[in-house]
PDB file of C-alpha atoms in Angstrom:
ATOM      1  CA  MET A  26       3.148 -34.084  12.151  1.00 65.00           C
ATOM      2  CA  LYS A  27       3.125 -30.576  10.821  1.00 76.00           C
ATOM      3  CA  GLY A  28       6.126 -29.396   8.861  1.00 80.00           C
ATOM      4  CA  PRO A  29       7.564 -25.859   8.806  1.00 92.00           C
ATOM      5  CA  LEU A  30       5.810 -23.246   6.675  1.00 96.00           C
ATOM      6  CA  PHE A  31       7.002 -22.390   3.189  1.00 96.00           C
ATOM      7  CA  TYR A  32       5.838 -19.180   1.556  1.00 96.00           C
ATOM      8  CA  ALA A  33       4.731 -18.106  -1.894  1.00 95.00           C
ATOM      9  CA  LYS A  34       7.111 -16.070  -4.014  1.00 94.00           C
ATOM     10  CA  ILE A  35       6.752 -13.183  -6.409  1.00 95.00           C
ATOM     11  CA  LEU A  36       9.161 -12.649  -9.270  1.00 93.00           C
ATOM     12  CA  LEU A  37       9.078  -8.862  -9.308  1.00 95.00           C
ATOM     13  CA  PHE A  38      11.229  -8.641 -12.425  1.00 96.00           C
ATOM     14  CA  GLY A  39      12.770 -11.090 -14.839  1.00 92.00           C
ATOM     15  CA  GLU A  40       9.972 -13.373 -16.092  1.00 89.00           C
ATOM     16  CA  TYR A  41      11.098 -14.986 -19.357  1.00 87.00           C
ATOM     17  CA  GLY A  42      14.309 -12.939 -19.313  1.00 84.00           C
ATOM     18  CA  ILE A  43      15.877 -15.289 -16.767  1.00 81.00           C
ATOM     19  CA  ILE A  44      15.400 -18.191 -19.183  1.00 76.00           C
ATOM     20  CA  LYS A  45      17.767 -16.226 -21.417  1.00 75.00           C
ATOM     21  CA  ASP A  46      20.199 -15.231 -18.681  1.00 72.00           C
ATOM     22  CA  SER A  47      19.084 -11.705 -17.851  1.00 80.00           C
ATOM     23  CA  LYS A  48      18.610 -10.378 -14.344  1.00 91.00           C
ATOM     24  CA  GLY A  49      15.709 -11.259 -12.071  1.00 94.00           C
ATOM     25  CA  LEU A  50      14.508 -10.295  -8.602  1.00 95.00           C
ATOM     26  CA  ALA A  51      12.268 -12.593  -6.557  1.00 94.00           C
ATOM     27  CA  ILE A  52      10.819 -11.883  -3.117  1.00 94.00           C
ATOM     28  CA  PRO A  53       8.950 -14.113  -0.643  1.00 93.00           C
ATOM     29  CA  PHE A  54       5.241 -13.328  -0.292  1.00 94.00           C
ATOM     30  CA  ASN A  55       4.050 -14.270   3.173  1.00 92.00           C
ATOM     31  CA  SER A  56       0.315 -13.897   2.573  1.00 94.00           C
ATOM     32  CA  TYR A  57       0.224 -17.404   1.111  1.00 96.00           C
ATOM     33  CA  LYS A  58       1.928 -20.486   2.499  1.00 96.00           C
ATOM     34  CA  GLY A  59       1.966 -24.252   2.729  1.00 96.00           C
ATOM     35  CA  ALA A  60       3.151 -27.051   5.044  1.00 97.00           C
ATOM     36  CA  LEU A  61       3.297 -30.842   5.057  1.00 97.00           C
ATOM     37  CA  LYS A  62       0.607 -32.400   7.273  1.00 97.00           C
ATOM     38  CA  MET A  63      -0.734 -35.823   8.194  1.00 95.00           C
ATOM     39  CA  ALA A  64      -4.320 -37.009   8.347  1.00 94.00           C
ATOM     40  CA  GLN A  65      -6.001 -40.381   8.823  1.00 91.00           C
ATOM     41  CA  ASN A  66      -8.953 -40.091   6.465  1.00 92.00           C
ATOM     42  CA  LEU A  67      -8.066 -38.012   3.446  1.00 95.00           C
ATOM     43  CA  THR A  68     -10.781 -36.381   1.353  1.00 94.00           C
ATOM     44  CA  GLY A  69     -11.018 -33.697  -1.325  1.00 94.00           C
ATOM     45  CA  GLU A  70      -7.939 -31.538  -1.850  1.00 93.00           C
ATOM     46  CA  ALA A  71      -5.897 -33.384   0.802  1.00 95.00           C
ATOM     47  CA  LYS A  72      -6.498 -36.704  -0.963  1.00 96.00           C
ATOM     48  CA  LYS A  73      -5.541 -35.188  -4.328  1.00 95.00           C
ATOM     49  CA  SER A  74      -2.389 -33.753  -2.787  1.00 96.00           C
ATOM     50  CA  ASN A  75      -1.487 -37.142  -1.259  1.00 97.00           C
ATOM     51  CA  GLN A  76      -1.845 -38.824  -4.684  1.00 96.00           C
ATOM     52  CA  ASN A  77       0.242 -36.069  -6.238  1.00 95.00           C
ATOM     53  CA  LEU A  78       2.956 -36.644  -3.603  1.00 97.00           C
ATOM     54  CA  ASN A  79       2.962 -40.324  -4.515  1.00 97.00           C
ATOM     55  CA  SER A  80       3.628 -39.509  -8.187  1.00 97.00           C
ATOM     56  CA  PHE A  81       6.312 -37.060  -7.058  1.00 97.00           C
ATOM     57  CA  TYR A  82       7.903 -39.816  -4.957  1.00 97.00           C
ATOM     58  CA  GLU A  83       8.058 -42.071  -8.045  1.00 96.00           C
ATOM     59  CA  TYR A  84       9.729 -39.218  -9.949  1.00 96.00           C
ATOM     60  CA  LEU A  85      12.272 -38.555  -7.175  1.00 95.00           C
ATOM     61  CA  LYS A  86      13.280 -42.233  -7.217  1.00 93.00           C
ATOM     62  CA  GLY A  87      14.711 -41.735 -10.690  1.00 88.00           C
ATOM     63  CA  LEU A  88      16.707 -38.547 -10.014  1.00 87.00           C
ATOM     64  CA  ASP A  89      20.475 -38.102 -10.269  1.00 80.00           C
ATOM     65  CA  ILE A  90      21.730 -39.100  -6.829  1.00 80.00           C
ATOM     66  CA  ASN A  91      25.103 -37.487  -7.419  1.00 87.00           C
ATOM     67  CA  LEU A  92      23.385 -34.144  -7.048  1.00 90.00           C
ATOM     68  CA  VAL A  93      20.959 -35.023  -4.260  1.00 93.00           C
ATOM     69  CA  SER A  94      19.681 -38.128  -2.485  1.00 94.00           C
ATOM     70  CA  PHE A  95      16.545 -38.476  -0.392  1.00 96.00           C
ATOM     71  CA  ASN A  96      15.402 -40.670   2.446  1.00 97.00           C
ATOM     72  CA  LEU A  97      12.871 -42.291   0.115  1.00 97.00           C
ATOM     73  CA  ASP A  98      11.794 -44.983   2.581  1.00 97.00           C
ATOM     74  CA  ASN A  99      10.632 -42.363   5.067  1.00 97.00           C
ATOM     75  CA  LEU A 100       8.941 -40.365   2.328  1.00 97.00           C
ATOM     76  CA  LYS A 101       7.074 -43.433   1.024  1.00 98.00           C
ATOM     77  CA  GLU A 102       6.021 -44.391   4.561  1.00 98.00           C
ATOM     78  CA  ASP A 103       4.741 -40.867   5.332  1.00 97.00           C
ATOM     79  CA  ILE A 104       2.775 -40.725   2.074  1.00 98.00           C
ATOM     80  CA  SER A 105       1.204 -44.118   2.882  1.00 97.00           C
ATOM     81  CA  SER A 106       0.315 -42.795   6.353  1.00 96.00           C
ATOM     82  CA  GLY A 107      -1.662 -39.896   4.864  1.00 97.00           C
ATOM     83  CA  MET A 108       0.794 -37.057   4.326  1.00 97.00           C
ATOM     84  CA  TYR A 109      -0.358 -34.169   2.138  1.00 97.00           C
ATOM     85  CA  PHE A 110       0.680 -30.590   1.407  1.00 96.00           C
ATOM     86  CA  ASP A 111      -1.738 -28.164   3.000  1.00 96.00           C
ATOM     87  CA  SER A 112      -1.419 -24.936   1.070  1.00 95.00           C
ATOM     88  CA  SER A 113      -3.204 -21.617   0.678  1.00 95.00           C
ATOM     89  CA  ILE A 114      -1.056 -20.760  -2.390  1.00 94.00           C
ATOM     90  CA  PRO A 115      -3.353 -20.697  -5.436  1.00 91.00           C
ATOM     91  CA  GLN A 116      -2.198 -23.056  -8.210  1.00 87.00           C
ATOM     92  CA  GLY A 117      -1.535 -21.688 -11.689  1.00 84.00           C
ATOM     93  CA  TYR A 118      -1.317 -18.130 -10.381  1.00 87.00           C
ATOM     94  CA  GLY A 119       2.390 -17.473 -10.909  1.00 87.00           C
ATOM     95  CA  ILE A 120       3.338 -17.235  -7.236  1.00 90.00           C
ATOM     96  CA  GLY A 121       5.069 -20.546  -6.694  1.00 87.00           C
ATOM     97  CA  SER A 122       2.623 -23.188  -5.449  1.00 90.00           C
ATOM     98  CA  SER A 123       4.823 -26.079  -6.643  1.00 93.00           C
ATOM     99  CA  GLY A 124       7.933 -24.229  -5.418  1.00 94.00           C
ATOM    100  CA  ALA A 125       6.733 -24.284  -1.813  1.00 96.00           C
ATOM    101  CA  LEU A 126       5.944 -27.994  -2.053  1.00 96.00           C
ATOM    102  CA  VAL A 127       9.380 -28.796  -3.503  1.00 97.00           C
ATOM    103  CA  ALA A 128      11.068 -26.756  -0.745  1.00 97.00           C
ATOM    104  CA  SER A 129       9.150 -28.620   1.959  1.00 97.00           C
ATOM    105  CA  ILE A 130      10.064 -32.066   0.550  1.00 98.00           C
ATOM    106  CA  TYR A 131      13.743 -31.121   0.225  1.00 97.00           C
ATOM    107  CA  ASP A 132      13.751 -29.709   3.749  1.00 97.00           C
ATOM    108  CA  LYS A 133      12.296 -32.854   5.283  1.00 97.00           C
ATOM    109  CA  TYR A 134      13.731 -35.691   3.211  1.00 97.00           C
ATOM    110  CA  ALA A 135      17.019 -34.629   1.550  1.00 96.00           C
ATOM    111  CA  ASN A 136      20.165 -36.262   2.876  1.00 95.00           C
ATOM    112  CA  ASP A 137      23.067 -33.853   3.611  1.00 92.00           C
ATOM    113  CA  LYS A 138      20.842 -30.887   2.885  1.00 94.00           C
ATOM    114  CA  ILE A 139      22.167 -27.355   2.590  1.00 95.00           C
ATOM    115  CA  THR A 140      20.497 -25.421   5.392  1.00 90.00           C
ATOM    116  CA  VAL A 141      19.422 -21.810   5.597  1.00 82.00           C
ATOM    117  CA  LEU A 142      21.547 -21.337   8.706  1.00 83.00           C
ATOM    118  CA  GLU A 143      24.913 -22.034   7.120  1.00 81.00           C
ATOM    119  CA  ASN A 144      27.040 -19.567   5.201  1.00 84.00           C
ATOM    120  CA  LEU A 145      25.272 -19.512   1.839  1.00 86.00           C
ATOM    121  CA  THR A 146      28.113 -19.177  -0.632  1.00 88.00           C
ATOM    122  CA  ARG A 147      27.381 -18.625  -4.307  1.00 88.00           C
ATOM    123  CA  ASP A 148      28.322 -22.261  -5.005  1.00 91.00           C
ATOM    124  CA  LYS A 149      25.804 -23.508  -2.438  1.00 93.00           C
ATOM    125  CA  LEU A 150      23.067 -21.310  -3.894  1.00 93.00           C
ATOM    126  CA  ILE A 151      23.808 -22.556  -7.419  1.00 92.00           C
ATOM    127  CA  LYS A 152      23.765 -26.161  -6.198  1.00 94.00           C
ATOM    128  CA  LEU A 153      20.432 -25.635  -4.394  1.00 95.00           C
ATOM    129  CA  LYS A 154      18.985 -24.015  -7.505  1.00 93.00           C
ATOM    130  CA  GLU A 155      20.145 -26.999  -9.613  1.00 93.00           C
ATOM    131  CA  ILE A 156      18.593 -29.485  -7.191  1.00 95.00           C
ATOM    132  CA  PHE A 157      15.334 -27.538  -7.092  1.00 95.00           C
ATOM    133  CA  SER A 158      15.302 -27.181 -10.876  1.00 92.00           C
ATOM    134  CA  MET A 159      15.554 -30.954 -11.216  1.00 94.00           C
ATOM    135  CA  MET A 160      12.866 -31.560  -8.581  1.00 95.00           C
ATOM    136  CA  GLU A 161      10.407 -28.959  -9.840  1.00 94.00           C
ATOM    137  CA  SER A 162      10.660 -30.088 -13.463  1.00 91.00           C
ATOM    138  CA  PHE A 163       8.194 -32.807 -12.408  1.00 92.00           C
ATOM    139  CA  PHE A 164       5.475 -30.151 -12.171  1.00 88.00           C
ATOM    140  CA  HIS A 165       5.865 -28.107 -15.324  1.00 75.00           C
ATOM    141  CA  GLY A 166       8.428 -29.312 -17.789  1.00 74.00           C
ATOM    142  CA  LYS A 167      11.488 -27.107 -17.512  1.00 76.00           C
ATOM    143  CA  SER A 168      11.985 -25.262 -14.227  1.00 81.00           C
ATOM    144  CA  SER A 169      14.614 -22.680 -13.293  1.00 83.00           C
ATOM    145  CA  GLY A 170      14.502 -23.866  -9.669  1.00 89.00           C
ATOM    146  CA  LEU A 171      14.042 -20.294  -8.547  1.00 89.00           C
ATOM    147  CA  ASP A 172      10.599 -20.632  -6.957  1.00 90.00           C
ATOM    148  CA  PRO A 173      11.609 -23.410  -4.550  1.00 95.00           C
ATOM    149  CA  LEU A 174      14.879 -21.609  -3.794  1.00 94.00           C
ATOM    150  CA  ASN A 175      13.004 -18.485  -2.818  1.00 93.00           C
ATOM    151  CA  SER A 176      10.507 -20.430  -0.757  1.00 95.00           C
ATOM    152  CA  TYR A 177      13.220 -22.507   0.943  1.00 96.00           C
ATOM    153  CA  LEU A 178      15.405 -19.554   1.930  1.00 94.00           C
ATOM    154  CA  SER A 179      12.549 -17.108   2.528  1.00 93.00           C
ATOM    155  CA  LEU A 180      14.870 -14.320   1.376  1.00 91.00           C
ATOM    156  CA  PRO A 181      14.807 -11.950  -1.594  1.00 94.00           C
ATOM    157  CA  ILE A 182      16.995 -13.385  -4.356  1.00 94.00           C
ATOM    158  CA  LEU A 183      18.826 -11.448  -7.027  1.00 95.00           C
ATOM    159  CA  ILE A 184      19.584 -13.368 -10.198  1.00 92.00           C
ATOM    160  CA  ASN A 185      22.500 -11.778 -12.042  1.00 91.00           C
ATOM    161  CA  SER A 186      22.812 -14.688 -14.464  1.00 85.00           C
ATOM    162  CA  LYS A 187      22.306 -18.467 -14.401  1.00 79.00           C
ATOM    163  CA  GLU A 188      25.662 -18.939 -12.694  1.00 83.00           C
ATOM    164  CA  ASN A 189      25.468 -15.912 -10.424  1.00 89.00           C
ATOM    165  CA  ILE A 190      22.696 -15.640  -7.849  1.00 91.00           C
ATOM    166  CA  GLU A 191      22.751 -14.072  -4.410  1.00 92.00           C
ATOM    167  CA  ALA A 192      20.494 -13.488  -1.447  1.00 91.00           C
ATOM    168  CA  THR A 193      19.870  -9.764  -1.262  1.00 92.00           C
ATOM    169  CA  GLY A 194      18.185  -7.118   0.868  1.00 91.00           C
ATOM    170  CA  ILE A 195      15.393  -4.917  -0.433  1.00 93.00           C
ATOM    171  CA  PRO A 196      14.556  -1.412   0.844  1.00 92.00           C
ATOM    172  CA  SER A 197      12.149  -1.586   3.776  1.00 90.00           C
ATOM    173  CA  GLN A 198       8.561  -0.715   2.973  1.00 89.00           C
ATOM    174  CA  LYS A 199       7.318   2.801   3.544  1.00 87.00           C
ATOM    175  CA  GLU A 200       3.833   4.023   4.376  1.00 87.00           C
ATOM    176  CA  GLY A 201       3.662   5.964   1.137  1.00 91.00           C
ATOM    177  CA  LYS A 202       0.964   6.189  -1.528  1.00 95.00           C
ATOM    178  CA  GLY A 203       2.787   3.965  -4.027  1.00 96.00           C
ATOM    179  CA  ALA A 204       2.510   0.186  -4.166  1.00 97.00           C
ATOM    180  CA  VAL A 205       3.264  -3.035  -5.973  1.00 97.00           C
ATOM    181  CA  PHE A 206       0.040  -5.041  -6.127  1.00 98.00           C
ATOM    182  CA  LEU A 207      -1.459  -8.235  -7.524  1.00 97.00           C
ATOM    183  CA  LEU A 208      -4.442  -8.069  -9.867  1.00 97.00           C
ATOM    184  CA  ASP A 209      -6.481 -11.278  -9.964  1.00 96.00           C
ATOM    185  CA  SER A 210      -7.304 -12.307 -13.548  1.00 94.00           C
ATOM    186  CA  GLU A 211      -9.615 -15.001 -12.115  1.00 92.00           C
ATOM    187  CA  GLN A 212      -8.254 -17.433 -14.701  1.00 90.00           C
ATOM    188  CA  VAL A 213      -5.769 -20.216 -14.090  1.00 86.00           C
ATOM    189  CA  GLY A 214      -2.563 -20.040 -16.132  1.00 84.00           C
ATOM    190  CA  GLU A 215      -0.432 -23.011 -17.135  1.00 83.00           C
ATOM    191  CA  THR A 216       3.314 -22.555 -17.228  1.00 82.00           C
ATOM    192  CA  GLU A 217       4.318 -25.098 -19.857  1.00 81.00           C
ATOM    193  CA  PRO A 218       2.219 -23.845 -22.822  1.00 88.00           C
ATOM    194  CA  MET A 219       3.331 -20.259 -22.122  1.00 89.00           C
ATOM    195  CA  VAL A 220       7.013 -21.222 -22.027  1.00 85.00           C
ATOM    196  CA  ASN A 221       6.515 -23.123 -25.313  1.00 89.00           C
ATOM    197  CA  ILE A 222       5.036 -20.002 -26.944  1.00 93.00           C
ATOM    198  CA  PHE A 223       8.034 -18.024 -25.712  1.00 92.00           C
ATOM    199  CA  MET A 224      10.515 -20.601 -27.037  1.00 90.00           C
ATOM    200  CA  ASN A 225       8.813 -20.510 -30.454  1.00 93.00           C
ATOM    201  CA  LYS A 226       8.971 -16.713 -30.496  1.00 94.00           C
ATOM    202  CA  MET A 227      12.691 -16.952 -29.711  1.00 92.00           C
ATOM    203  CA  LYS A 228      13.195 -18.512 -33.162  1.00 94.00           C
ATOM    204  CA  ASN A 229      12.315 -15.109 -34.621  1.00 94.00           C
ATOM    205  CA  GLU A 230      15.297 -12.795 -34.988  1.00 95.00           C
ATOM    206  CA  GLY A 231      13.219  -9.645 -34.444  1.00 95.00           C
ATOM    207  CA  PHE A 232      11.846 -11.028 -31.186  1.00 95.00           C
ATOM    208  CA  ARG A 233      15.343 -11.941 -29.955  1.00 93.00           C
ATOM    209  CA  LYS A 234      16.564  -8.443 -30.808  1.00 94.00           C
ATOM    210  CA  MET A 235      13.652  -6.865 -28.885  1.00 94.00           C
ATOM    211  CA  LEU A 236      14.341  -9.145 -25.925  1.00 92.00           C
ATOM    212  CA  ASN A 237      18.013  -8.182 -25.720  1.00 89.00           C
ATOM    213  CA  GLU A 238      17.740  -4.509 -26.574  1.00 91.00           C
ATOM    214  CA  GLU A 239      14.518  -3.533 -24.840  1.00 94.00           C
ATOM    215  CA  PHE A 240      13.065  -6.161 -22.512  1.00 95.00           C
ATOM    216  CA  VAL A 241      16.337  -7.061 -20.776  1.00 93.00           C
ATOM    217  CA  THR A 242      17.525  -3.431 -20.662  1.00 94.00           C
ATOM    218  CA  TYR A 243      14.344  -2.209 -18.942  1.00 96.00           C
ATOM    219  CA  THR A 244      14.188  -5.243 -16.640  1.00 95.00           C
ATOM    220  CA  ASP A 245      17.769  -4.690 -15.463  1.00 94.00           C
ATOM    221  CA  ALA A 246      17.087  -0.962 -14.964  1.00 96.00           C
ATOM    222  CA  CYS A 247      13.925  -1.715 -12.935  1.00 97.00           C
ATOM    223  CA  ILE A 248      15.848  -4.097 -10.653  1.00 97.00           C
ATOM    224  CA  GLU A 249      18.583  -1.557 -10.072  1.00 96.00           C
ATOM    225  CA  ASP A 250      16.066   1.206  -9.329  1.00 97.00           C
ATOM    226  CA  PHE A 251      14.066  -1.014  -6.985  1.00 97.00           C
ATOM    227  CA  LEU A 252      17.099  -2.185  -4.986  1.00 96.00           C
ATOM    228  CA  LYS A 253      18.466   1.353  -4.686  1.00 95.00           C
ATOM    229  CA  GLY A 254      15.069   2.827  -3.817  1.00 94.00           C
ATOM    230  CA  ASN A 255      15.040   5.186  -6.855  1.00 95.00           C
ATOM    231  CA  VAL A 256      11.250   5.249  -7.003  1.00 93.00           C
ATOM    232  CA  SER A 257      10.685   7.955  -9.638  1.00 92.00           C
ATOM    233  CA  SER A 258      13.180   6.380 -12.049  1.00 97.00           C
ATOM    234  CA  LEU A 259      11.644   2.959 -11.323  1.00 97.00           C
ATOM    235  CA  PHE A 260       8.185   4.024 -12.496  1.00 98.00           C
ATOM    236  CA  GLY A 261       9.614   5.420 -15.742  1.00 98.00           C
ATOM    237  CA  ASN A 262      11.309   2.109 -16.447  1.00 98.00           C
ATOM    238  CA  VAL A 263       8.294   0.010 -15.390  1.00 98.00           C
ATOM    239  CA  LYS A 264       6.165   1.988 -17.858  1.00 98.00           C
ATOM    240  CA  LYS A 265       8.630   1.213 -20.678  1.00 98.00           C
ATOM    241  CA  LEU A 266       8.673  -2.452 -19.651  1.00 97.00           C
ATOM    242  CA  SER A 267       4.863  -2.569 -19.541  1.00 98.00           C
ATOM    243  CA  LYS A 268       4.697  -1.193 -23.115  1.00 98.00           C
ATOM    244  CA  VAL A 269       7.233  -3.713 -24.404  1.00 97.00           C
ATOM    245  CA  VAL A 270       5.368  -6.610 -22.782  1.00 96.00           C
ATOM    246  CA  LEU A 271       2.020  -5.480 -24.203  1.00 97.00           C
ATOM    247  CA  ALA A 272       3.519  -5.184 -27.691  1.00 96.00           C
ATOM    248  CA  ASN A 273       5.463  -8.453 -27.688  1.00 95.00           C
ATOM    249  CA  PHE A 274       3.939 -10.853 -25.138  1.00 95.00           C
ATOM    250  CA  LYS A 275       0.243 -10.576 -26.026  1.00 94.00           C
ATOM    251  CA  PRO A 276      -0.418 -14.367 -25.901  1.00 93.00           C
ATOM    252  CA  MET A 277       0.740 -14.370 -22.258  1.00 94.00           C
ATOM    253  CA  ILE A 278      -1.757 -11.638 -21.323  1.00 95.00           C
ATOM    254  CA  PRO A 279      -5.362 -12.872 -20.970  1.00 93.00           C
ATOM    255  CA  ASN A 280      -7.487 -11.249 -23.729  1.00 93.00           C
ATOM    256  CA  ALA A 281      -9.780  -9.520 -21.260  1.00 93.00           C
ATOM    257  CA  PHE A 282      -6.791  -7.550 -19.921  1.00 96.00           C
ATOM    258  CA  HIS A 283      -5.278  -6.118 -23.110  1.00 96.00           C
ATOM    259  CA  LYS A 284      -7.376  -2.940 -22.803  1.00 97.00           C
ATOM    260  CA  VAL A 285      -6.896  -2.745 -19.023  1.00 98.00           C
ATOM    261  CA  TRP A 286      -3.140  -2.968 -19.598  1.00 98.00           C
ATOM    262  CA  GLU A 287      -3.244  -0.190 -22.213  1.00 98.00           C
ATOM    263  CA  LYS A 288      -5.418   2.031 -20.018  1.00 98.00           C
ATOM    264  CA  GLY A 289      -2.737   1.988 -17.308  1.00 98.00           C
ATOM    265  CA  ILE A 290      -0.051   3.102 -19.755  1.00 98.00           C
ATOM    266  CA  GLN A 291      -2.277   5.879 -21.165  1.00 98.00           C
ATOM    267  CA  THR A 292      -3.542   7.258 -17.839  1.00 98.00           C
ATOM    268  CA  ASN A 293      -0.387   6.588 -15.755  1.00 98.00           C
ATOM    269  CA  ASP A 294      -2.703   5.415 -12.952  1.00 98.00           C
ATOM    270  CA  TYR A 295      -0.852   2.077 -12.854  1.00 98.00           C
ATOM    271  CA  TYR A 296       1.461  -0.082 -14.977  1.00 98.00           C
ATOM    272  CA  LEU A 297       0.995  -3.822 -15.421  1.00 98.00           C
ATOM    273  CA  LYS A 298       3.496  -6.598 -16.047  1.00 97.00           C
ATOM    274  CA  LEU A 299       3.490 -10.381 -16.086  1.00 95.00           C
ATOM    275  CA  CYS A 300       3.663 -12.232 -12.793  1.00 92.00           C
ATOM    276  CA  GLY A 301       5.380 -15.518 -13.599  1.00 85.00           C
ATOM    277  CA  SER A 302       4.663 -17.007 -17.009  1.00 86.00           C
ATOM    278  CA  GLY A 303       1.297 -15.301 -17.505  1.00 89.00           C
ATOM    279  CA  GLY A 304      -1.648 -16.811 -19.358  1.00 90.00           C
ATOM    280  CA  GLY A 305      -3.843 -16.194 -16.313  1.00 91.00           C
ATOM    281  CA  GLY A 306      -3.320 -16.140 -12.564  1.00 91.00           C
ATOM    282  CA  TYR A 307      -2.057 -12.889 -11.119  1.00 95.00           C
ATOM    283  CA  ILE A 308      -0.886  -9.864 -13.051  1.00 97.00           C
ATOM    284  CA  LEU A 309       1.612  -7.630 -11.262  1.00 97.00           C
ATOM    285  CA  GLY A 310       0.807  -3.921 -10.943  1.00 98.00           C
ATOM    286  CA  PHE A 311       2.923  -0.897 -10.008  1.00 98.00           C
ATOM    287  CA  THR A 312       1.395   2.418  -9.037  1.00 98.00           C
ATOM    288  CA  GLU A 313       2.539   5.713  -7.536  1.00 97.00           C
ATOM    289  CA  ASP A 314      -0.909   6.175  -6.017  1.00 97.00           C
ATOM    290  CA  PHE A 315      -2.663   3.014  -4.894  1.00 97.00           C
ATOM    291  CA  GLU A 316      -5.981   4.751  -4.148  1.00 97.00           C
ATOM    292  CA  LYS A 317      -6.072   6.058  -7.714  1.00 97.00           C
ATOM    293  CA  ALA A 318      -5.207   2.624  -9.135  1.00 98.00           C
ATOM    294  CA  LYS A 319      -7.887   1.040  -6.957  1.00 97.00           C
ATOM    295  CA  GLN A 320     -10.460   3.456  -8.323  1.00 97.00           C
ATOM    296  CA  SER A 321      -9.306   2.868 -11.884  1.00 97.00           C
ATOM    297  CA  LEU A 322      -9.427  -0.933 -11.397  1.00 98.00           C
ATOM    298  CA  LYS A 323     -12.518  -1.011  -9.196  1.00 97.00           C
ATOM    299  CA  ASN A 324     -13.984  -4.035 -11.010  1.00 95.00           C
ATOM    300  CA  TYR A 325     -11.009  -6.206 -10.069  1.00 97.00           C
ATOM    301  CA  LYS A 326      -9.572  -7.816  -6.960  1.00 96.00           C
ATOM    302  CA  LEU A 327      -6.285  -6.217  -5.912  1.00 97.00           C
ATOM    303  CA  GLU A 328      -3.847  -7.242  -3.215  1.00 96.00           C
ATOM    304  CA  ILE A 329      -0.878  -5.185  -1.987  1.00 96.00           C
ATOM    305  CA  VAL A 330       2.552  -6.846  -2.106  1.00 96.00           C
ATOM    306  CA  TYR A 331       4.855  -3.931  -1.252  1.00 95.00           C
ATOM    307  CA  ARG A 332       4.471  -0.249  -0.287  1.00 94.00           C
ATOM    308  CA  PHE A 333       6.574   2.699  -1.454  1.00 91.00           C
TER     309      PHE A 333
END
């Protein structure tokens, strides 16, 4: 057995904001992927994954079956026969490793599943997101369900609000000098502690004001610019967003990158933002000249996501 492939995702814009109902834009990232596989003698990572699937199975047994039901007998049998999730998606890097796993389990074992081939109405998308949110909460506390949704559909998704999401198209890539890229912090980030820090900050009125008046405003503007292909306006807004994140989300930025972050804003060689919840993993970069950014960040590993 080898299941279909499910890809990583990148939340280009909207980290933290989507918890508070602002816009978000997520795109599939096909460089990393995972699939369910079977093996007789499990060792190492495959064995760990198999044990993890067993805990996940126990969790799924207790879920609300009004929303979704699974063929749990088949799932249990496959896990006992050596099923594991074979994935190249790095864990704790903000690009949806648990999302791809959740999507693959739903795809294979959900009864009456909503398929990618049918007409995906807003109601169906919201229902899928709810199901995925419930499933993925097993991995890191509270989940929006967005990562598995993106992985399952393999389409860019525009989040207008919690109750309004749609599959969307993004401008096709050009062979220009500009790029969106990933910068490897070479540290693993954990989602739950970062979300807890954010929730504590939300108790502060000044932080809430900044979130609504600056963070959400610039995020929404970036999404609009990106979808319309207004590249020059996009970079102006990404720079503003990068400044706001550096000033207000310092705990989510690994210490070693505070100066690197600031250097980008000062030189305009690149602008950095969080990729997922932060705390490690990948940092997302935007640059109008990738060669220049590469030179400026020559001590770090970079990977291109999208070309302007």
